[in-house]
Amino acid sequence: MHLSALRLTAIYRLSVSTCIPAQQQDFISFLIKRNMSTTSPNLSSNRVLTVDTINPNVITMEYAVRGPIVIRAVELEKELENGTKLPFDRVIKANIGDAHAMGQTPITFIRQVIACTTDPSLLKTNLYPEDVKQKALSLLGACGGGSVGAYTQSNGIELIRKHIAQFIERRDKIFCDPDSICISGGASEAIRNVLKLFIHHDSSKKKAGIMVPIPQYPLYSASIEEFNLGQVGYFLEEEKNWALDLEELERSLKEHQTKFDVKVIVVINPGNPTGQVLTKENIENIIKFAYKNNLFIFADEVYQENVYAEGAKFYSFRKIMKEMGSPFDNLELASFYSCSKGYMGECGLRGGYVQFDNFDPQVYVHFKKMISAKLCSTVLGQVVLFLFFKKFMERWHLIPSAFMFYRREWVGF
């Protein structure tokens, strides 16, 4: 079989497995054929890595956020830059929640502290307020060699994990152990790290099934495919403001149990991309469903600061699970958060975390061993998390005018 035919076969399998619309299938095929025309057959025949030899799951994986539509958008941008006349004068990218790319200005306080941590000589000047300098000094004191250029602990700087734990305690009114937190390069990395724990290579066993909402952030479907796990989709009800229905969960689970060993339920709250906020009763019912079916819960809560609908209120899965008491409070739960969303929108600095409840201690040892292979997450991303979870509230006591400036920025967003 020729290389181009192999690629088209892979695309066909992908299209069928992920229900890609026909027009998008055609466009993917067009891109592949065009790329093939620029590749020398003589060169590719001697390569170690070809589409015949790479991990087949990478071929079937589809990540719509940066998929063919985005590739085409970039091409159109370049055409506009080169003077090509099109029926529009700019491309607006709404494929991903990238606040700063869409014009949101960074929080001044965050950028001032980052500036001081990356260039400590600024601490000797009068360019920035004293509380900015104090924050920078405390952060530098927690870094190896007093520099954000040093590696940190693989699960993150201890000082920052302690502040995250304090934030979680204030939010949930329940103790949180800093050692249950692992900081990562964004919530996406944390989610993928935990998903990897469900991979097995025993062909005599069913794949681990992962229940995910539809519609959902494509990170999940892409990672599930890449890791050779099983996607178990459950549909949200658009007519009821994208509500989650227990009967639909039961239907999806029953339908897929013959094919997969369903291990995980992913819940995105507030919804992405749907924006709905689960009620306390919704969360209780999901927890009961997870208990009944012995499921590990992924609580993707990265949009918890983005609750705008009248009467809506964010409740963390952790809080509700603990309040429900035995036996539900013993469920395994991984909660995810990120500095890319909320009012910070610091997507490019890559800061996020996973916080575990009822995680097997021996599994946790291996999890930390696994993430240690990456050494650590970006330190500036950790700095942003620290500044968010401190909430800047001491500025009220130190410099009222500075606090009010921050408050205006926050409310403005």
CSV table of N, CA and C in Angstrom, one decimal, residues 35-186:
chain,number,residue,atom,x,y,z
A,35,ASN,N,0.3,17.8,1.6
A,35,ASN,CA,1.6,17.6,2.3
A,35,ASN,C,2.4,16.5,1.7
A,36,MET,N,1.7,15.5,1.1
A,36,MET,CA,2.4,14.4,0.5
A,36,MET,C,3.1,14.9,-0.8
A,37,SER,N,2.6,15.9,-1.4
A,37,SER,CA,3.2,16.4,-2.7
A,37,SER,C,4.5,17.1,-2.4
A,38,THR,N,4.8,17.5,-1.2
A,38,THR,CA,6.0,18.2,-0.9
A,38,THR,C,7.0,17.3,-0.2
A,39,THR,N,6.7,16.0,-0.1
A,39,THR,CA,7.6,15.0,0.5
A,39,THR,C,8.3,14.1,-0.6
A,40,SER,N,9.6,14.0,-0.5
A,40,SER,CA,10.2,13.2,-1.5
A,40,SER,C,10.1,11.7,-1.2
A,41,PRO,N,9.6,10.8,-2.1
A,41,PRO,CA,9.4,9.4,-1.8
A,41,PRO,C,10.7,8.7,-1.5
A,42,ASN,N,11.8,9.2,-2.1
A,42,ASN,CA,13.1,8.6,-1.9
A,42,ASN,C,13.6,8.8,-0.5
A,43,LEU,N,13.3,10.0,0.0
A,43,LEU,CA,13.8,10.3,1.4
A,43,LEU,C,13.0,9.5,2.4
A,44,SER,N,11.6,9.5,2.2
A,44,SER,CA,10.8,8.8,3.2
A,44,SER,C,11.0,7.3,3.3
A,45,SER,N,11.4,6.7,2.2
A,45,SER,CA,11.6,5.3,2.1
A,45,SER,C,12.6,4.8,3.1
A,46,ASN,N,13.6,5.6,3.5
A,46,ASN,CA,14.7,5.2,4.3
A,46,ASN,C,14.5,5.7,5.8
A,47,ARG,N,13.4,6.3,6.1
A,47,ARG,CA,13.2,6.8,7.4
A,47,ARG,C,12.8,5.8,8.4
A,48,VAL,N,13.2,5.9,9.6
A,48,VAL,CA,12.8,5.0,10.7
A,48,VAL,C,11.4,5.2,11.0
A,49,LEU,N,11.0,6.5,11.2
A,49,LEU,CA,9.6,6.8,11.5
A,49,LEU,C,8.8,7.2,10.3
A,50,THR,N,7.8,6.4,10.0
A,50,THR,CA,6.9,6.7,8.9
A,50,THR,C,5.5,6.5,9.5
A,51,VAL,N,4.4,6.7,8.7
A,51,VAL,CA,3.1,6.4,9.2
A,51,VAL,C,2.9,4.9,9.4
A,52,ASP,N,3.7,4.1,8.8
A,52,ASP,CA,3.6,2.7,9.0
A,52,ASP,C,4.2,2.3,10.4
A,53,THR,N,5.1,3.1,10.9
A,53,THR,CA,5.8,2.6,12.1
A,53,THR,C,5.5,3.4,13.4
A,54,ILE,N,4.9,4.6,13.2
A,54,ILE,CA,4.6,5.4,14.4
A,54,ILE,C,3.5,4.8,15.2
A,55,ASN,N,3.3,5.2,16.4
A,55,ASN,CA,2.2,4.8,17.3
A,55,ASN,C,0.9,5.0,16.5
A,56,PRO,N,0.1,4.0,16.2
A,56,PRO,CA,-1.1,4.2,15.4
A,56,PRO,C,-2.2,5.1,16.1
A,57,ASN,N,-2.1,5.1,17.5
A,57,ASN,CA,-3.0,6.0,18.2
A,57,ASN,C,-2.8,7.4,17.9
A,58,VAL,N,-1.6,7.8,17.6
A,58,VAL,CA,-1.3,9.2,17.2
A,58,VAL,C,-1.9,9.6,15.9
A,59,ILE,N,-2.0,8.6,15.0
A,59,ILE,CA,-2.7,8.8,13.7
A,59,ILE,C,-4.2,9.0,13.9
A,60,THR,N,-4.8,8.2,14.7
A,60,THR,CA,-6.3,8.3,14.9
A,60,THR,C,-6.7,9.4,15.8
A,61,MET,N,-5.7,9.9,16.6
A,61,MET,CA,-6.0,11.0,17.5
A,61,MET,C,-6.5,12.2,16.8
A,62,GLU,N,-7.5,12.9,17.3
A,62,GLU,CA,-8.0,14.2,16.7
A,62,GLU,C,-8.1,15.2,17.8
A,63,TYR,N,-7.5,16.4,17.7
A,63,TYR,CA,-7.6,17.5,18.7
A,63,TYR,C,-8.2,18.7,17.9
A,64,ALA,N,-9.5,18.8,18.0
A,64,ALA,CA,-10.2,19.8,17.2
A,64,ALA,C,-9.8,21.2,17.5
A,65,VAL,N,-9.3,21.5,18.8
A,65,VAL,CA,-8.9,22.9,19.1
A,65,VAL,C,-7.8,23.4,18.2
A,66,ARG,N,-6.9,22.5,17.8
A,66,ARG,CA,-5.8,22.9,17.0
A,66,ARG,C,-5.8,22.0,15.7
A,67,GLY,N,-7.0,21.7,15.2
A,67,GLY,CA,-7.1,20.8,14.1
A,67,GLY,C,-7.1,21.5,12.7
A,68,PRO,N,-7.7,20.9,11.7
A,68,PRO,CA,-7.7,21.4,10.4
A,68,PRO,C,-8.3,22.8,10.2
A,69,ILE,N,-9.4,23.1,11.0
A,69,ILE,CA,-10.0,24.4,10.8
A,69,ILE,C,-9.0,25.5,11.3
A,70,VAL,N,-8.3,25.2,12.3
A,70,VAL,CA,-7.3,26.2,12.8
A,70,VAL,C,-6.2,26.3,11.8
A,71,ILE,N,-5.8,25.2,11.2
A,71,ILE,CA,-4.7,25.2,10.2
A,71,ILE,C,-5.1,26.1,9.1
A,72,ARG,N,-6.4,26.0,8.6
A,72,ARG,CA,-6.9,26.8,7.5
A,72,ARG,C,-7.0,28.3,8.0
A,73,ALA,N,-7.3,28.5,9.2
A,73,ALA,CA,-7.4,29.9,9.7
A,73,ALA,C,-6.0,30.6,9.6
A,74,VAL,N,-5.0,29.9,10.0
A,74,VAL,CA,-3.6,30.4,9.9
A,74,VAL,C,-3.3,30.7,8.4
A,75,GLU,N,-3.6,29.8,7.5
A,75,GLU,CA,-3.4,30.0,6.1
A,75,GLU,C,-4.1,31.3,5.6
A,76,LEU,N,-5.3,31.5,6.0
A,76,LEU,CA,-6.0,32.7,5.6
A,76,LEU,C,-5.4,33.9,6.2
A,77,GLU,N,-4.9,33.9,7.4
A,77,GLU,CA,-4.2,35.0,8.0
A,77,GLU,C,-3.0,35.4,7.1
A,78,LYS,N,-2.2,34.4,6.7
A,78,LYS,CA,-1.0,34.6,5.9
A,78,LYS,C,-1.4,35.2,4.6
A,79,GLU,N,-2.5,34.7,4.0
A,79,GLU,CA,-3.0,35.3,2.7
A,79,GLU,C,-3.3,36.8,2.9
A,80,LEU,N,-4.0,37.1,4.0
A,80,LEU,CA,-4.3,38.5,4.2
A,80,LEU,C,-3.0,39.4,4.4
A,81,GLU,N,-2.0,38.8,5.1
A,81,GLU,CA,-0.8,39.5,5.3
A,81,GLU,C,-0.1,39.8,4.0
A,82,ASN,N,-0.2,38.8,3.1
A,82,ASN,CA,0.4,38.9,1.8
A,82,ASN,C,-0.3,39.8,0.7
A,83,GLY,N,-1.5,40.3,1.2
A,83,GLY,CA,-2.2,41.2,0.3
A,83,GLY,C,-3.3,40.6,-0.5
A,84,THR,N,-3.6,39.3,-0.2
A,84,THR,CA,-4.6,38.6,-1.0
A,84,THR,C,-6.0,39.2,-0.6
A,85,LYS,N,-6.8,39.5,-1.6
A,85,LYS,CA,-8.2,40.0,-1.3
A,85,LYS,C,-9.1,38.9,-1.0
A,86,LEU,N,-9.7,39.0,0.2
A,86,LEU,CA,-10.7,38.1,0.7
A,86,LEU,C,-11.9,38.8,1.1
A,87,PRO,N,-13.1,38.2,1.3
A,87,PRO,CA,-14.3,38.9,1.6
A,87,PRO,C,-14.3,39.3,3.1
A,88,PHE,N,-13.2,39.3,3.8
A,88,PHE,CA,-13.1,39.8,5.2
A,88,PHE,C,-11.6,40.3,5.3
A,89,ASP,N,-11.4,41.1,6.4
A,89,ASP,CA,-10.1,41.7,6.5
A,89,ASP,C,-9.3,41.2,7.7
A,90,ARG,N,-9.9,40.3,8.5
A,90,ARG,CA,-9.2,39.6,9.6
A,90,ARG,C,-9.9,38.3,10.0
A,91,VAL,N,-9.1,37.5,10.7
A,91,VAL,CA,-9.6,36.2,11.2
A,91,VAL,C,-9.7,36.3,12.7
A,92,ILE,N,-10.9,36.0,13.2
A,92,ILE,CA,-11.1,36.0,14.7
A,92,ILE,C,-11.1,34.5,15.1
A,93,LYS,N,-10.1,34.2,16.0
A,93,LYS,CA,-10.0,32.8,16.4
A,93,LYS,C,-10.8,32.6,17.7
A,94,ALA,N,-11.9,31.9,17.6
A,94,ALA,CA,-12.7,31.6,18.8
A,94,ALA,C,-12.7,30.1,19.1
A,95,ASN,N,-11.6,29.4,18.7
A,95,ASN,CA,-11.6,27.9,18.9
A,95,ASN,C,-11.1,27.5,20.3
A,96,ILE,N,-10.5,28.5,21.0
A,96,ILE,CA,-10.0,28.1,22.3
A,96,ILE,C,-10.1,29.4,23.2
A,97,GLY,N,-10.2,29.1,24.5
A,97,GLY,CA,-10.3,30.2,25.5
A,97,GLY,C,-9.0,30.8,25.8
A,98,ASP,N,-8.6,31.7,24.9
A,98,ASP,CA,-7.3,32.4,25.0
A,98,ASP,C,-7.6,33.9,25.2
A,99,ALA,N,-7.8,34.3,26.5
A,99,ALA,CA,-8.3,35.6,26.8
A,99,ALA,C,-7.3,36.7,26.3
A,100,HIS,N,-6.0,36.6,26.6
A,100,HIS,CA,-5.1,37.7,26.2
A,100,HIS,C,-5.0,37.8,24.7
A,101,ALA,N,-5.1,36.7,24.0
A,101,ALA,CA,-5.1,36.8,22.5
A,101,ALA,C,-6.3,37.5,22.0
A,102,MET,N,-7.4,37.6,22.7
A,102,MET,CA,-8.6,38.3,22.3
A,102,MET,C,-8.6,39.7,22.8
A,103,GLY,N,-7.5,40.1,23.5
A,103,GLY,CA,-7.5,41.5,23.9
A,103,GLY,C,-7.6,41.8,25.4
A,104,GLN,N,-7.8,40.8,26.2
A,104,GLN,CA,-7.8,41.0,27.7
A,104,GLN,C,-6.4,41.4,28.1
A,105,THR,N,-6.3,42.5,28.9
A,105,THR,CA,-5.0,42.9,29.4
A,105,THR,C,-4.6,42.2,30.7
A,106,PRO,N,-3.3,41.9,30.8
A,106,PRO,CA,-2.9,41.2,32.0
A,106,PRO,C,-3.2,41.9,33.3
A,107,ILE,N,-3.4,41.2,34.4
A,107,ILE,CA,-3.5,41.9,35.7
A,107,ILE,C,-2.1,42.5,36.1
A,108,THR,N,-2.1,43.8,36.4
A,108,THR,CA,-0.9,44.5,36.6
A,108,THR,C,-0.1,43.9,37.7
A,109,PHE,N,-0.7,43.6,38.8
A,109,PHE,CA,0.0,43.1,40.0
A,109,PHE,C,0.7,41.8,39.6
A,110,ILE,N,0.1,40.9,38.9
A,110,ILE,CA,0.7,39.6,38.5
A,110,ILE,C,2.0,39.9,37.7
A,111,ARG,N,1.9,40.8,36.7
A,111,ARG,CA,3.0,41.0,35.8
A,111,ARG,C,4.1,41.7,36.6
A,112,GLN,N,3.8,42.6,37.5
A,112,GLN,CA,4.8,43.3,38.3
A,112,GLN,C,5.6,42.3,39.1
A,113,VAL,N,4.9,41.3,39.8
A,113,VAL,CA,5.7,40.3,40.6
A,113,VAL,C,6.5,39.4,39.7
A,114,ILE,N,5.9,39.0,38.6
A,114,ILE,CA,6.7,38.2,37.6
A,114,ILE,C,8.0,39.0,37.2
A,115,ALA,N,7.8,40.2,36.9
A,115,ALA,CA,9.0,41.0,36.5
A,115,ALA,C,10.1,41.0,37.5
A,116,CYS,N,9.7,41.2,38.8
A,116,CYS,CA,10.7,41.2,39.9
A,116,CYS,C,11.3,39.8,40.1
A,117,THR,N,10.5,38.7,39.9
A,117,THR,CA,11.1,37.4,40.1
A,117,THR,C,12.1,37.1,39.0
A,118,THR,N,11.8,37.5,37.8
A,118,THR,CA,12.7,37.2,36.7
A,118,THR,C,13.9,38.2,36.6
A,119,ASP,N,13.8,39.4,37.1
A,119,ASP,CA,14.9,40.3,37.2
A,119,ASP,C,15.0,40.9,38.6
A,120,PRO,N,15.6,40.2,39.5
A,120,PRO,CA,15.6,40.6,41.0
A,120,PRO,C,16.3,42.0,41.2
A,121,SER,N,17.0,42.5,40.2
A,121,SER,CA,17.6,43.8,40.4
A,121,SER,C,16.5,44.9,40.5
A,122,LEU,N,15.3,44.6,40.0
A,122,LEU,CA,14.2,45.5,40.2
A,122,LEU,C,13.8,45.7,41.6
A,123,LEU,N,14.1,44.8,42.5
A,123,LEU,CA,13.8,44.9,43.9
A,123,LEU,C,14.5,46.0,44.6
A,124,LYS,N,15.6,46.5,43.9
A,124,LYS,CA,16.4,47.5,44.5
A,124,LYS,C,16.0,48.9,44.0
A,125,THR,N,15.0,48.9,43.2
A,125,THR,CA,14.5,50.2,42.6
A,125,THR,C,13.2,50.6,43.3
A,126,ASN,N,12.7,51.8,42.8
A,126,ASN,CA,11.4,52.3,43.3
A,126,ASN,C,10.3,52.2,42.3
A,127,LEU,N,10.5,51.3,41.3
A,127,LEU,CA,9.6,51.1,40.2
A,127,LEU,C,8.3,50.5,40.6
A,128,TYR,N,8.3,49.6,41.6
A,128,TYR,CA,7.1,48.9,42.0
A,128,TYR,C,6.8,49.1,43.5
A,129,PRO,N,5.5,48.9,43.8
A,129,PRO,CA,5.1,49.0,45.2
A,129,PRO,C,5.8,48.0,46.1
A,130,GLU,N,5.8,48.3,47.4
A,130,GLU,CA,6.5,47.4,48.4
A,130,GLU,C,5.9,46.0,48.5
A,131,ASP,N,4.6,45.9,48.4
A,131,ASP,CA,4.0,44.6,48.5
A,131,ASP,C,4.3,43.7,47.3
A,132,VAL,N,4.5,44.3,46.1
A,132,VAL,CA,4.9,43.6,45.0
A,132,VAL,C,6.3,43.0,45.3
A,133,LYS,N,7.2,43.8,45.8
A,133,LYS,CA,8.6,43.3,46.1
A,133,LYS,C,8.5,42.2,47.2
A,134,GLN,N,7.7,42.4,48.2
A,134,GLN,CA,7.6,41.4,49.3
A,134,GLN,C,7.1,40.0,48.7
A,135,LYS,N,6.1,40.1,47.8
A,135,LYS,CA,5.7,38.8,47.2
A,135,LYS,C,6.8,38.2,46.4
A,136,ALA,N,7.5,39.0,45.6
A,136,ALA,CA,8.6,38.5,44.8
A,136,ALA,C,9.7,37.9,45.7
A,137,LEU,N,10.0,38.6,46.8
A,137,LEU,CA,11.1,38.0,47.7
A,137,LEU,C,10.7,36.7,48.3
A,138,SER,N,9.4,36.6,48.7
A,138,SER,CA,9.0,35.3,49.3
A,138,SER,C,9.0,34.2,48.3
A,139,LEU,N,8.7,34.5,47.1
A,139,LEU,CA,8.7,33.5,46.0
A,139,LEU,C,10.2,33.1,45.7
A,140,LEU,N,11.0,34.1,45.6
A,140,LEU,CA,12.5,33.8,45.3
A,140,LEU,C,13.1,33.0,46.4
A,141,GLY,N,12.7,33.3,47.7
A,141,GLY,CA,13.2,32.5,48.8
A,141,GLY,C,12.8,31.1,48.8
A,142,ALA,N,11.7,30.8,48.1
A,142,ALA,CA,11.3,29.4,48.0
A,142,ALA,C,11.9,28.6,46.8
A,143,CYS,N,12.6,29.3,46.0
A,143,CYS,CA,13.2,28.7,44.8
A,143,CYS,C,14.7,28.4,45.1
A,144,GLY,N,15.1,27.3,44.5
A,144,GLY,CA,16.5,26.9,44.6
A,144,GLY,C,17.5,28.0,44.1
A,145,GLY,N,18.4,28.4,44.9
A,145,GLY,CA,19.4,29.4,44.6
A,145,GLY,C,18.7,30.8,44.5
A,146,GLY,N,17.5,30.9,45.0
A,146,GLY,CA,16.8,32.2,44.9
A,146,GLY,C,16.5,32.6,43.5
A,147,SER,N,16.3,31.7,42.6
A,147,SER,CA,16.1,32.0,41.2
A,147,SER,C,14.9,31.2,40.6
A,148,VAL,N,14.1,31.8,39.8
A,148,VAL,CA,13.0,31.1,39.1
A,148,VAL,C,13.5,30.3,37.9
A,149,GLY,N,14.8,30.4,37.7
A,149,GLY,CA,15.5,29.6,36.7
A,149,GLY,C,15.9,28.2,37.2
A,150,ALA,N,15.7,27.9,38.5
A,150,ALA,CA,16.1,26.6,39.1
A,150,ALA,C,14.9,25.7,39.0
A,151,TYR,N,15.2,24.4,38.9
A,151,TYR,CA,14.2,23.4,39.0
A,151,TYR,C,13.5,23.5,40.3
A,152,THR,N,12.2,23.0,40.4
A,152,THR,CA,11.5,22.9,41.7
A,152,THR,C,11.2,21.5,41.9
A,153,GLN,N,10.6,21.2,43.1
A,153,GLN,CA,10.1,19.8,43.3
A,153,GLN,C,9.2,19.4,42.2
A,154,SER,N,9.1,18.2,41.8
A,154,SER,CA,8.3,17.7,40.7
A,154,SER,C,6.8,18.0,40.9
A,155,ASN,N,6.4,18.0,42.1
A,155,ASN,CA,4.9,18.3,42.4
A,155,ASN,C,4.7,19.8,42.7
A,156,GLY,N,5.8,20.6,42.5
A,156,GLY,CA,5.6,22.1,42.7
A,156,GLY,C,6.2,22.6,44.0
A,157,ILE,N,6.5,23.9,44.0
A,157,ILE,CA,7.1,24.6,45.1
A,157,ILE,C,6.2,24.4,46.4
A,158,GLU,N,6.8,24.0,47.5
A,158,GLU,CA,6.0,23.7,48.7
A,158,GLU,C,5.2,24.9,49.1
A,159,LEU,N,5.8,26.1,49.1
A,159,LEU,CA,5.1,27.3,49.6
A,159,LEU,C,3.8,27.5,48.8
A,160,ILE,N,3.9,27.3,47.5
A,160,ILE,CA,2.8,27.5,46.6
A,160,ILE,C,1.7,26.4,46.8
A,161,ARG,N,2.1,25.2,47.0
A,161,ARG,CA,1.1,24.1,47.3
A,161,ARG,C,0.4,24.4,48.6
A,162,LYS,N,1.1,25.0,49.6
A,162,LYS,CA,0.4,25.3,50.8
A,162,LYS,C,-0.6,26.4,50.6
A,163,HIS,N,-0.3,27.4,49.8
A,163,HIS,CA,-1.3,28.5,49.5
A,163,HIS,C,-2.5,27.9,48.8
A,164,ILE,N,-2.2,27.0,47.8
A,164,ILE,CA,-3.4,26.4,47.1
A,164,ILE,C,-4.3,25.6,48.1
A,165,ALA,N,-3.6,24.9,49.0
A,165,ALA,CA,-4.4,24.1,50.0
A,165,ALA,C,-5.2,25.1,50.9
A,166,GLN,N,-4.7,26.2,51.2
A,166,GLN,CA,-5.4,27.2,52.1
A,166,GLN,C,-6.6,27.7,51.3
A,167,PHE,N,-6.4,28.0,50.0
A,167,PHE,CA,-7.5,28.4,49.2
A,167,PHE,C,-8.6,27.4,49.1
A,168,ILE,N,-8.3,26.1,48.9
A,168,ILE,CA,-9.3,25.1,48.9
A,168,ILE,C,-10.0,24.9,50.2
A,169,GLU,N,-9.3,25.1,51.3
A,169,GLU,CA,-9.9,25.0,52.6
A,169,GLU,C,-10.9,26.2,52.8
A,170,ARG,N,-10.5,27.4,52.4
A,170,ARG,CA,-11.4,28.5,52.5
A,170,ARG,C,-12.7,28.3,51.7
A,171,ARG,N,-12.5,27.8,50.5
A,171,ARG,CA,-13.6,27.6,49.6
A,171,ARG,C,-14.6,26.5,50.1
A,172,ASP,N,-14.0,25.3,50.6
A,172,ASP,CA,-14.8,24.2,50.9
A,172,ASP,C,-15.1,24.0,52.4
A,173,LYS,N,-14.4,24.8,53.2
A,173,LYS,CA,-14.5,24.7,54.7
A,173,LYS,C,-14.1,23.3,55.1
A,174,ILE,N,-13.2,22.7,54.4
A,174,ILE,CA,-12.7,21.3,54.8
A,174,ILE,C,-11.2,21.3,54.6
A,175,PHE,N,-10.5,20.6,55.5
A,175,PHE,CA,-9.0,20.5,55.5
A,175,PHE,C,-8.5,20.0,54.2
A,176,CYS,N,-7.4,20.6,53.7
A,176,CYS,CA,-6.8,20.1,52.5
A,176,CYS,C,-5.3,19.9,52.7
A,177,ASP,N,-4.8,18.8,52.4
A,177,ASP,CA,-3.3,18.5,52.7
A,177,ASP,C,-2.5,19.0,51.4
A,178,PRO,N,-1.6,19.9,51.7
A,178,PRO,CA,-0.7,20.4,50.5
A,178,PRO,C,-0.1,19.3,49.7
A,179,ASP,N,0.2,18.1,50.4
A,179,ASP,CA,0.8,17.0,49.7
A,179,ASP,C,-0.2,16.3,48.8
A,180,SER,N,-1.4,16.6,48.8
A,180,SER,CA,-2.4,16.0,47.9
A,180,SER,C,-2.5,16.8,46.6
A,181,ILE,N,-1.6,17.8,46.4
A,181,ILE,CA,-1.6,18.7,45.3
A,181,ILE,C,-0.4,18.5,44.4
A,182,CYS,N,-0.6,18.4,43.2
A,182,CYS,CA,0.6,18.4,42.2
A,182,CYS,C,0.4,19.5,41.2
A,183,ILE,N,1.3,20.4,41.2
A,183,ILE,CA,1.2,21.5,40.2
A,183,ILE,C,1.8,21.0,38.8
A,184,SER,N,1.2,21.5,37.8
A,184,SER,CA,1.5,21.1,36.4
A,184,SER,C,1.5,22.2,35.5
A,185,GLY,N,2.0,21.9,34.2
A,185,GLY,CA,2.0,22.9,33.2
A,185,GLY,C,0.6,23.1,32.6
A,186,GLY,N,-0.3,23.7,33.4
A,186,GLY,CA,-1.7,23.8,33.0
A,186,GLY,C,-2.5,22.6,33.4
